[in-house]
PDB file of C-alpha atoms in Angstrom:
ATOM      1  CA  MET R 103      -1.407  15.336  28.274  1.00 53.00           C
ATOM      2  CA  GLU R 104       0.844  14.865  25.267  1.00 56.00           C
ATOM      3  CA  LEU R 105       1.021  12.211  22.585  1.00 60.00           C
ATOM      4  CA  ASP R 106       4.394  10.465  22.471  1.00 64.00           C
ATOM      5  CA  ARG R 107       5.586  11.858  19.148  1.00 57.00           C
ATOM      6  CA  ARG R 108       8.560   9.465  19.016  1.00 58.00           C
ATOM      7  CA  GLU R 109       6.197   6.512  19.393  1.00 58.00           C
ATOM      8  CA  PHE R 110       4.001   7.856  16.589  1.00 55.00           C
ATOM      9  CA  ALA R 111       7.040   8.529  14.372  1.00 55.00           C
ATOM     10  CA  ASN R 112       8.013   4.881  14.815  1.00 58.00           C
ATOM     11  CA  LEU R 113       4.538   3.857  13.709  1.00 58.00           C
ATOM     12  CA  LEU R 114       4.811   5.914  10.543  1.00 57.00           C
ATOM     13  CA  LEU R 115       8.265   4.539   9.841  1.00 50.00           C
ATOM     14  CA  GLY R 116       7.074   1.007  10.467  1.00 53.00           C
ATOM     15  CA  GLY R 117       4.153   1.497   8.108  1.00 49.00           C
ATOM     16  CA  ALA R 118       6.453   2.878   5.444  1.00 39.00           C
ATOM     17  CA  THR R 119       8.877  -0.034   5.612  1.00 39.00           C
ATOM     18  CA  ALA R 120       6.327  -2.815   5.298  1.00 42.00           C
ATOM     19  CA  VAL R 121       7.668  -5.820   3.408  1.00 40.00           C
ATOM     20  CA  SER R 122       5.360  -6.511   0.508  1.00 43.00           C
ATOM     21  CA  MET R 123       4.852 -10.053  -0.712  1.00 41.00           C
ATOM     22  CA  GLY R 124       2.521  -8.947  -3.485  1.00 43.00           C
ATOM     23  CA  SER R 125       1.069 -11.678  -5.648  1.00 40.00           C
ATOM     24  CA  LEU R 126       3.714 -14.140  -4.378  1.00 41.00           C
ATOM     25  CA  GLY R 127       1.655 -14.558  -1.228  1.00 47.00           C
ATOM     26  CA  LEU R 128      -1.620 -15.242  -2.978  1.00 48.00           C
ATOM     27  CA  PRO R 129      -1.391 -19.045  -3.400  1.00 41.00           C
ATOM     28  CA  ALA R 130      -1.016 -19.566   0.363  1.00 42.00           C
ATOM     29  CA  PHE R 131      -4.532 -18.314   1.017  1.00 45.00           C
ATOM     30  CA  ALA R 132      -6.148 -18.496  -2.414  1.00 40.00           C
ATOM     31  CA  ALA R 133      -8.982 -20.610  -1.016  1.00 37.00           C
ATOM     32  CA  ASN R 134      -9.971 -17.872   1.407  1.00 53.00           C
ATOM     33  CA  ASN R 135     -12.763 -15.612   0.364  1.00 91.00           C
ATOM     34  CA  ALA R 136     -12.094 -11.910   0.889  1.00 95.00           C
ATOM     35  CA  ALA R 137     -15.617 -11.280   2.146  1.00 94.00           C
ATOM     36  CA  THR R 138     -15.260 -14.129   4.663  1.00 95.00           C
ATOM     37  CA  ILE R 139     -12.020 -12.631   5.996  1.00 96.00           C
ATOM     38  CA  LEU R 140     -13.647  -9.223   6.313  1.00 96.00           C
ATOM     39  CA  LYS R 141     -16.712 -10.702   8.005  1.00 96.00           C
ATOM     40  CA  LYS R 142     -14.501 -12.346  10.648  1.00 96.00           C
ATOM     41  CA  THR R 143     -12.719  -9.046  11.194  1.00 97.00           C
ATOM     42  CA  ASP R 144     -16.060  -7.242  11.525  1.00 96.00           C
ATOM     43  CA  ALA R 145     -16.994  -9.656  14.331  1.00 96.00           C
ATOM     44  CA  ILE R 146     -13.830  -8.559  16.150  1.00 97.00           C
ATOM     45  CA  ARG R 147     -14.320  -4.853  15.499  1.00 96.00           C
ATOM     46  CA  ASN R 148     -17.912  -4.944  16.820  1.00 96.00           C
ATOM     47  CA  PRO R 149     -19.941  -7.492  18.817  1.00 96.00           C
ATOM     48  CA  GLN R 150     -22.545  -8.963  16.475  1.00 96.00           C
ATOM     49  CA  ARG R 151     -25.380  -8.402  18.945  1.00 96.00           C
ATOM     50  CA  SER R 152     -27.020  -5.381  20.590  1.00 97.00           C
ATOM     51  CA  PHE R 153     -24.447  -3.521  22.650  1.00 98.00           C
ATOM     52  CA  ALA R 154     -23.268  -0.180  24.000  1.00 98.00           C
ATOM     53  CA  VAL R 155     -19.722   1.179  24.223  1.00 98.00           C
ATOM     54  CA  ASP R 156     -18.165   4.387  25.525  1.00 98.00           C
ATOM     55  CA  VAL R 157     -15.820   6.145  23.110  1.00 97.00           C
ATOM     56  CA  SER R 158     -13.386   8.976  23.769  1.00 97.00           C
ATOM     57  CA  LEU R 159     -11.640  10.959  21.044  1.00 96.00           C
ATOM     58  CA  ILE R 160      -8.614  13.179  21.609  1.00 97.00           C
ATOM     59  CA  ASN R 161      -7.211  15.333  18.828  1.00 95.00           C
ATOM     60  CA  TYR R 162      -3.502  16.172  18.936  1.00 96.00           C
ATOM     61  CA  GLU R 163      -1.423  18.632  16.949  1.00 94.00           C
ATOM     62  CA  ARG R 164       2.351  18.311  17.261  1.00 92.00           C
ATOM     63  CA  GLY R 165       1.844  16.079  20.291  1.00 91.00           C
ATOM     64  CA  LYS R 166      -0.369  18.459  22.269  1.00 95.00           C
ATOM     65  CA  VAL R 167      -4.077  18.093  22.990  1.00 96.00           C
ATOM     66  CA  LYS R 168      -6.276  20.407  20.912  1.00 94.00           C
ATOM     67  CA  GLU R 169      -9.796  18.986  21.401  1.00 95.00           C
ATOM     68  CA  LYS R 170     -11.634  16.219  23.243  1.00 96.00           C
ATOM     69  CA  THR R 171     -14.991  14.551  22.682  1.00 96.00           C
ATOM     70  CA  SER R 172     -16.713  11.660  24.425  1.00 97.00           C
ATOM     71  CA  VAL R 173     -19.725   9.723  23.166  1.00 97.00           C
ATOM     72  CA  THR R 174     -21.703   6.603  23.951  1.00 97.00           C
ATOM     73  CA  THR R 175     -22.613   4.408  21.005  1.00 97.00           C
ATOM     74  CA  TYR R 176     -25.683   2.147  21.067  1.00 97.00           C
ATOM     75  CA  SER R 177     -25.874  -0.430  18.277  1.00 97.00           C
ATOM     76  CA  ARG R 178     -28.443  -2.994  17.223  1.00 96.00           C
ATOM     77  CA  PRO R 179     -27.836  -5.531  14.419  1.00 94.00           C
ATOM     78  CA  THR R 180     -30.329  -5.604  11.589  1.00 91.00           C
ATOM     79  CA  GLY R 181     -29.555  -8.040   8.794  1.00 86.00           C
ATOM     80  CA  SER R 182     -25.849  -7.765   7.998  1.00 85.00           C
ATOM     81  CA  GLN R 183     -25.558  -4.182   9.249  1.00 92.00           C
ATOM     82  CA  PHE R 184     -26.222  -2.115  12.391  1.00 94.00           C
ATOM     83  CA  GLN R 185     -28.679   0.538  13.390  1.00 95.00           C
ATOM     84  CA  THR R 186     -26.681   2.931  15.568  1.00 95.00           C
ATOM     85  CA  LEU R 187     -27.376   5.845  17.880  1.00 96.00           C
ATOM     86  CA  VAL R 188     -24.429   7.929  19.113  1.00 96.00           C
ATOM     87  CA  HIS R 189     -25.062  10.227  22.089  1.00 97.00           C
ATOM     88  CA  ILE R 190     -22.522  13.049  22.535  1.00 96.00           C
ATOM     89  CA  ASN R 191     -21.595  13.360  26.221  1.00 97.00           C
ATOM     90  CA  ALA R 192     -18.921  16.081  26.019  1.00 96.00           C
ATOM     91  CA  PRO R 193     -17.945  18.832  25.445  1.00 96.00           C
ATOM     92  CA  SER R 194     -20.810  20.583  27.201  1.00 94.00           C
ATOM     93  CA  ALA R 195     -21.591  22.705  24.119  1.00 94.00           C
ATOM     94  CA  ASP R 196     -22.496  19.542  22.202  1.00 94.00           C
ATOM     95  CA  ARG R 197     -23.885  17.407  25.011  1.00 96.00           C
ATOM     96  CA  GLY R 198     -27.200  15.843  24.076  1.00 96.00           C
ATOM     97  CA  LYS R 199     -26.657  15.919  20.322  1.00 95.00           C
ATOM     98  CA  ILE R 200     -27.278  12.570  18.667  1.00 96.00           C
ATOM     99  CA  LEU R 201     -25.993  10.884  15.525  1.00 95.00           C
ATOM    100  CA  LEU R 202     -28.381   8.293  14.118  1.00 95.00           C
ATOM    101  CA  ARG R 203     -27.703   5.730  11.434  1.00 93.00           C
ATOM    102  CA  ASN R 204     -30.636   3.785  10.067  1.00 91.00           C
ATOM    103  CA  GLY R 205     -29.958   2.017   6.786  1.00 86.00           C
ATOM    104  CA  ASN R 206     -27.951   4.289   4.505  1.00 84.00           C
ATOM    105  CA  ASN R 207     -29.201   7.448   6.206  1.00 88.00           C
ATOM    106  CA  LEU R 208     -27.228   9.401   8.799  1.00 92.00           C
ATOM    107  CA  TRP R 209     -28.935  12.107  10.860  1.00 94.00           C
ATOM    108  CA  LEU R 210     -27.824  14.674  13.435  1.00 95.00           C
ATOM    109  CA  TYR R 211     -30.349  15.617  16.111  1.00 96.00           C
ATOM    110  CA  ASP R 212     -29.849  18.892  18.016  1.00 96.00           C
ATOM    111  CA  PRO R 213     -31.879  19.134  21.259  1.00 95.00           C
ATOM    112  CA  SER R 214     -31.746  22.942  21.228  1.00 94.00           C
ATOM    113  CA  SER R 215     -33.755  23.121  18.005  1.00 93.00           C
ATOM    114  CA  LYS R 216     -35.345  19.653  18.294  1.00 92.00           C
ATOM    115  CA  ALA R 217     -34.533  19.230  14.602  1.00 93.00           C
ATOM    116  CA  SER R 218     -32.895  16.330  12.768  1.00 94.00           C
ATOM    117  CA  VAL R 219     -30.841  17.043   9.645  1.00 94.00           C
ATOM    118  CA  ARG R 220     -29.205  14.688   7.164  1.00 92.00           C
ATOM    119  CA  ILE R 221     -25.412  14.660   7.387  1.00 90.00           C
ATOM    120  CA  SER R 222     -22.582  12.946   5.579  1.00 87.00           C
ATOM    121  CA  PRO R 223     -20.684  10.004   7.132  1.00 84.00           C
ATOM    122  CA  ARG R 224     -17.508  11.638   5.726  1.00 81.00           C
ATOM    123  CA  GLN R 225     -17.999  14.814   7.729  1.00 82.00           C
ATOM    124  CA  ARG R 226     -15.429  15.220  10.491  1.00 80.00           C
ATOM    125  CA  LEU R 227     -16.628  14.710  14.043  1.00 82.00           C
ATOM    126  CA  LEU R 228     -13.306  15.506  15.735  1.00 77.00           C
ATOM    127  CA  GLY R 229      -9.862  15.800  14.191  1.00 76.00           C
ATOM    128  CA  ASN R 230      -9.287  12.883  11.832  1.00 82.00           C
ATOM    129  CA  ALA R 231     -12.345  10.942  13.048  1.00 85.00           C
ATOM    130  CA  SER R 232     -15.428  11.197  10.874  1.00 85.00           C
ATOM    131  CA  ASN R 233     -19.072  10.677  11.786  1.00 83.00           C
ATOM    132  CA  GLY R 234     -18.809   7.293  10.099  1.00 82.00           C
ATOM    133  CA  ASP R 235     -15.966   6.233  12.388  1.00 87.00           C
ATOM    134  CA  VAL R 236     -18.032   6.397  15.594  1.00 87.00           C
ATOM    135  CA  VAL R 237     -21.140   4.825  14.066  1.00 88.00           C
ATOM    136  CA  SER R 238     -20.910   1.043  14.393  1.00 89.00           C
ATOM    137  CA  SER R 239     -20.875  -0.660  11.028  1.00 89.00           C
ATOM    138  CA  ASN R 240     -19.873  -3.889   9.349  1.00 92.00           C
ATOM    139  CA  LEU R 241     -17.385  -3.103   6.601  1.00 94.00           C
ATOM    140  CA  VAL R 242     -18.647  -6.043   4.572  1.00 92.00           C
ATOM    141  CA  GLY R 243     -22.027  -4.282   4.367  1.00 90.00           C
ATOM    142  CA  ASP R 244     -20.655  -0.940   3.167  1.00 91.00           C
ATOM    143  CA  TYR R 245     -17.869  -2.028   0.818  1.00 94.00           C
ATOM    144  CA  ASN R 246     -17.088  -4.414  -1.987  1.00 94.00           C
ATOM    145  CA  VAL R 247     -13.960  -6.331  -1.031  1.00 95.00           C
ATOM    146  CA  SER R 248     -11.203  -8.111  -2.924  1.00 95.00           C
ATOM    147  CA  LEU R 249      -7.963  -9.778  -1.908  1.00 95.00           C
ATOM    148  CA  SER R 250      -4.877  -7.831  -3.027  1.00 93.00           C
ATOM    149  CA  GLY R 251      -2.217 -10.187  -1.688  1.00 93.00           C
ATOM    150  CA  SER R 252      -0.281 -10.491   1.554  1.00 94.00           C
ATOM    151  CA  GLU R 253       2.135  -8.151   3.293  1.00 96.00           C
ATOM    152  CA  THR R 254       4.121  -7.971   6.486  1.00 97.00           C
ATOM    153  CA  VAL R 255       3.250  -4.670   8.154  1.00 96.00           C
ATOM    154  CA  ALA R 256       4.050  -2.959  11.441  1.00 95.00           C
ATOM    155  CA  GLY R 257       1.090  -2.770  13.801  1.00 95.00           C
ATOM    156  CA  GLY R 258       0.242  -0.126  16.365  1.00 92.00           C
ATOM    157  CA  ASP R 259       2.265  -2.065  18.959  1.00 92.00           C
ATOM    158  CA  LYS R 260       5.347  -1.847  16.671  1.00 91.00           C
ATOM    159  CA  LYS R 261       5.330  -5.620  16.076  1.00 95.00           C
ATOM    160  CA  ASN R 262       5.319  -7.032  12.544  1.00 97.00           C
ATOM    161  CA  TYR R 263       2.284  -8.999  11.363  1.00 97.00           C
ATOM    162  CA  SER R 264       1.778 -11.247   8.349  1.00 97.00           C
ATOM    163  CA  CYS R 265      -1.452  -9.879   6.909  1.00 98.00           C
ATOM    164  CA  HIS R 266      -4.072 -10.364   4.262  1.00 96.00           C
ATOM    165  CA  LYS R 267      -4.236  -7.125   2.306  1.00 97.00           C
ATOM    166  CA  LEU R 268      -7.831  -6.332   1.359  1.00 97.00           C
ATOM    167  CA  ARG R 269      -9.051  -3.678  -1.063  1.00 97.00           C
ATOM    168  CA  LEU R 270     -12.396  -2.152  -0.131  1.00 97.00           C
ATOM    169  CA  THR R 271     -14.433  -0.006  -2.524  1.00 96.00           C
ATOM    170  CA  GLN R 272     -17.620   1.851  -1.621  1.00 94.00           C
ATOM    171  CA  LYS R 273     -20.908   0.098  -2.418  1.00 92.00           C
ATOM    172  CA  ALA R 274     -23.275   1.874   0.026  1.00 81.00           C
ATOM    173  CA  SER R 275     -23.839   5.604   0.379  1.00 80.00           C
ATOM    174  CA  SER R 276     -23.354   5.187   4.135  1.00 79.00           C
ATOM    175  CA  ALA R 277     -19.703   4.196   3.605  1.00 86.00           C
ATOM    176  CA  PRO R 278     -17.549   7.095   4.822  1.00 88.00           C
ATOM    177  CA  TYR R 279     -14.691   6.460   2.366  1.00 93.00           C
ATOM    178  CA  SER R 280     -14.478   5.788  -1.362  1.00 94.00           C
ATOM    179  CA  ALA R 281     -11.760   3.163  -0.997  1.00 97.00           C
ATOM    180  CA  VAL R 282      -9.749   1.521   1.774  1.00 97.00           C
ATOM    181  CA  ASP R 283      -6.624  -0.623   1.888  1.00 98.00           C
ATOM    182  CA  PHE R 284      -7.122  -2.833   4.929  1.00 98.00           C
ATOM    183  CA  TRP R 285      -4.632  -5.196   6.558  1.00 98.00           C
ATOM    184  CA  VAL R 286      -5.903  -8.162   8.600  1.00 98.00           C
ATOM    185  CA  ASP R 287      -3.700 -10.514  10.626  1.00 97.00           C
ATOM    186  CA  GLN R 288      -3.648 -13.901   8.915  1.00 96.00           C
ATOM    187  CA  LYS R 289      -3.597 -15.841  12.206  1.00 96.00           C
ATOM    188  CA  SER R 290      -6.182 -14.022  14.310  1.00 97.00           C
ATOM    189  CA  ASN R 291      -8.235 -11.949  11.814  1.00 97.00           C
ATOM    190  CA  GLN R 292      -7.490  -8.905  13.971  1.00 97.00           C
ATOM    191  CA  PRO R 293      -7.595  -5.573  12.113  1.00 98.00           C
ATOM    192  CA  ILE R 294      -4.065  -4.166  11.992  1.00 98.00           C
ATOM    193  CA  LYS R 295      -4.028  -1.115   9.732  1.00 98.00           C
ATOM    194  CA  GLY R 296      -6.177   0.854   7.296  1.00 97.00           C
ATOM    195  CA  LYS R 297      -5.457   3.488   4.641  1.00 97.00           C
ATOM    196  CA  TYR R 298      -8.475   5.556   3.557  1.00 95.00           C
ATOM    197  CA  TYR R 299      -8.896   7.336   0.211  1.00 96.00           C
ATOM    198  CA  THR R 300     -11.076   9.874  -1.597  1.00 91.00           C
ATOM    199  CA  SER R 301     -12.765   9.078  -4.919  1.00 90.00           C
ATOM    200  CA  SER R 302      -9.799  10.719  -6.688  1.00 94.00           C
ATOM    201  CA  GLY R 303      -7.373   8.404  -4.910  1.00 94.00           C
ATOM    202  CA  LYS R 304      -5.962  10.912  -2.405  1.00 94.00           C
ATOM    203  CA  LEU R 305      -5.012   9.497   0.972  1.00 95.00           C
ATOM    204  CA  ILE R 306      -7.258  10.918   3.708  1.00 93.00           C
ATOM    205  CA  LYS R 307      -5.834   9.141   6.722  1.00 94.00           C
ATOM    206  CA  VAL R 308      -4.006   6.095   8.084  1.00 96.00           C
ATOM    207  CA  ALA R 309      -5.236   4.143  11.107  1.00 96.00           C
ATOM    208  CA  TRP R 310      -3.604   1.567  13.377  1.00 97.00           C
ATOM    209  CA  TYR R 311      -5.589  -0.757  15.668  1.00 97.00           C
ATOM    210  CA  ARG R 312      -4.031  -1.696  19.009  1.00 97.00           C
ATOM    211  CA  LYS R 313      -4.388  -2.365  22.776  1.00 97.00           C
ATOM    212  CA  LEU R 314      -6.229  -5.668  22.536  1.00 97.00           C
ATOM    213  CA  LYS R 315      -8.550  -6.521  25.417  1.00 97.00           C
ATOM    214  CA  ASN R 316     -11.241  -9.096  26.054  1.00 97.00           C
ATOM    215  CA  ALA R 317     -14.711  -7.571  25.732  1.00 97.00           C
ATOM    216  CA  MET R 318     -18.058  -9.306  25.276  1.00 97.00           C
ATOM    217  CA  GLY R 319     -16.510 -12.666  24.486  1.00 95.00           C
ATOM    218  CA  ALA R 320     -13.782 -11.626  22.031  1.00 96.00           C
ATOM    219  CA  THR R 321     -10.352 -10.025  22.012  1.00 97.00           C
ATOM    220  CA  ARG R 322     -10.830  -6.609  20.441  1.00 97.00           C
ATOM    221  CA  PRO R 323      -8.662  -3.552  19.725  1.00 97.00           C
ATOM    222  CA  THR R 324      -9.627  -0.812  22.168  1.00 97.00           C
ATOM    223  CA  GLU R 325      -7.582   2.015  20.671  1.00 97.00           C
ATOM    224  CA  ILE R 326      -7.256   3.369  17.150  1.00 96.00           C
ATOM    225  CA  ILE R 327      -4.565   5.865  16.211  1.00 96.00           C
ATOM    226  CA  ILE R 328      -5.642   7.949  13.217  1.00 94.00           C
ATOM    227  CA  ALA R 329      -3.065  10.035  11.340  1.00 94.00           C
ATOM    228  CA  ASP R 330      -4.033  12.785   8.938  1.00 92.00           C
ATOM    229  CA  GLY R 331      -3.160  11.884   5.340  1.00 89.00           C
ATOM    230  CA  PHE R 332      -2.044  15.442   4.583  1.00 87.00           C
ATOM    231  CA  ASP R 333      -0.359  16.481   7.845  1.00 90.00           C
ATOM    232  CA  PRO R 334       1.265  13.743  10.001  1.00 85.00           C
ATOM    233  CA  ASN R 335       1.470  16.220  12.913  1.00 90.00           C
ATOM    234  CA  LYS R 336      -2.305  15.890  13.288  1.00 92.00           C
ATOM    235  CA  VAL R 337      -3.251  12.695  15.096  1.00 94.00           C
ATOM    236  CA  THR R 338      -6.542  11.558  16.651  1.00 94.00           C
ATOM    237  CA  VAL R 339      -6.678   8.805  19.275  1.00 96.00           C
ATOM    238  CA  MET R 340      -9.985   6.963  19.564  1.00 96.00           C
ATOM    239  CA  THR R 341     -10.455   4.779  22.663  1.00 98.00           C
ATOM    240  CA  MET R 342     -13.284   2.302  23.224  1.00 97.00           C
ATOM    241  CA  GLY R 343     -14.214   1.014  26.688  1.00 97.00           C
ATOM    242  CA  ASN R 344     -16.986  -0.432  28.843  1.00 97.00           C
ATOM    243  CA  TYR R 345     -18.466  -2.691  26.169  1.00 98.00           C
ATOM    244  CA  ARG R 346     -21.728  -4.101  27.492  1.00 98.00           C
ATOM    245  CA  ALA R 347     -24.612  -6.106  26.124  1.00 98.00           C
ATOM    246  CA  LYS R 348     -27.798  -4.065  25.975  1.00 96.00           C
ATOM    247  CA  ASP R 349     -31.263  -4.798  24.665  1.00 95.00           C
ATOM    248  CA  ILE R 350     -32.117  -1.799  22.514  1.00 95.00           C
ATOM    249  CA  PRO R 351     -35.666  -1.241  21.219  1.00 94.00           C
ATOM    250  CA  SER R 352     -36.136  -0.564  17.506  1.00 93.00           C
ATOM    251  CA  SER R 353     -37.941   2.689  18.377  1.00 94.00           C
ATOM    252  CA  TRP R 354     -34.608   4.304  19.255  1.00 95.00           C
ATOM    253  CA  PHE R 355     -33.632   4.313  15.590  1.00 95.00           C
ATOM    254  CA  LYS R 356     -36.452   6.477  14.270  1.00 94.00           C
ATOM    255  CA  LYS R 357     -35.496  10.138  13.939  1.00 93.00           C
ATOM    256  CA  GLU R 358     -38.973  11.212  15.084  1.00 94.00           C
ATOM    257  CA  TRP R 359     -38.318   9.482  18.427  1.00 95.00           C
ATOM    258  CA  LEU R 360     -34.952  11.139  19.185  1.00 95.00           C
ATOM    259  CA  PRO R 361     -36.400  13.958  21.375  1.00 94.00           C
ATOM    260  CA  ASN R 362     -37.410  11.188  23.825  1.00 93.00           C
ATOM    261  CA  PHE R 363     -33.895   9.804  24.271  1.00 93.00           C
ATOM    262  CA  LYS R 364     -32.722   9.930  27.891  1.00 84.00           C
ATOM    263  CA  GLY R 365     -29.400   8.081  27.643  1.00 69.00           C
TER     264      GLY R 365
END
């Protein structure tokens, strides 16, 4: 399997030629609150109830597959955020390992040692996807948000969208990035694009949200294309499928209980 490099090149070109409206666009949506916009987008990114979803990640270099990982994510809302358990299904060398987010803490459980260790949400899971990317979260819970203006940007489907441009800055230690520029469609509140930065302002990666499908009562993006901020030949495709409602007990989200998980 190969990634269509021409398609991805068009995405990069489209992102680079976005038409900025800057502060000229601000009066048209000045009454909107940035946190409200982000909250609506969060409800599209993740169902705001207990659910499970299967996620596959494929890492490409120069259009060719380098690595694959598949996981199942189980998420339970608590307050404005989620408790999340991520079970690694493949590759076989990692099968049975579990990522657990409870509050601002992120743990990795290894069944071979039966030990849980604290890990960073910024650590890479596969390619350009970090641990924090597969752990369900509401951005409004992890970041302070402000409205930067409006821009017309190219989405992952190569169409142009009139977007709110939001600036997100880290407020919780569980946030995997120090800052994010995030574009949200003004009509639908769909996430369109994100640019992710280190604390020094270096671009880590760019992501496009696409392939909208109806799942658990909302139209959601089911594929995210993630380009490396340093090497555009390195691309990770993250695909979400089989969203389903699931009652998840609170006991699942205690690290001491993880050896009992059966999937």
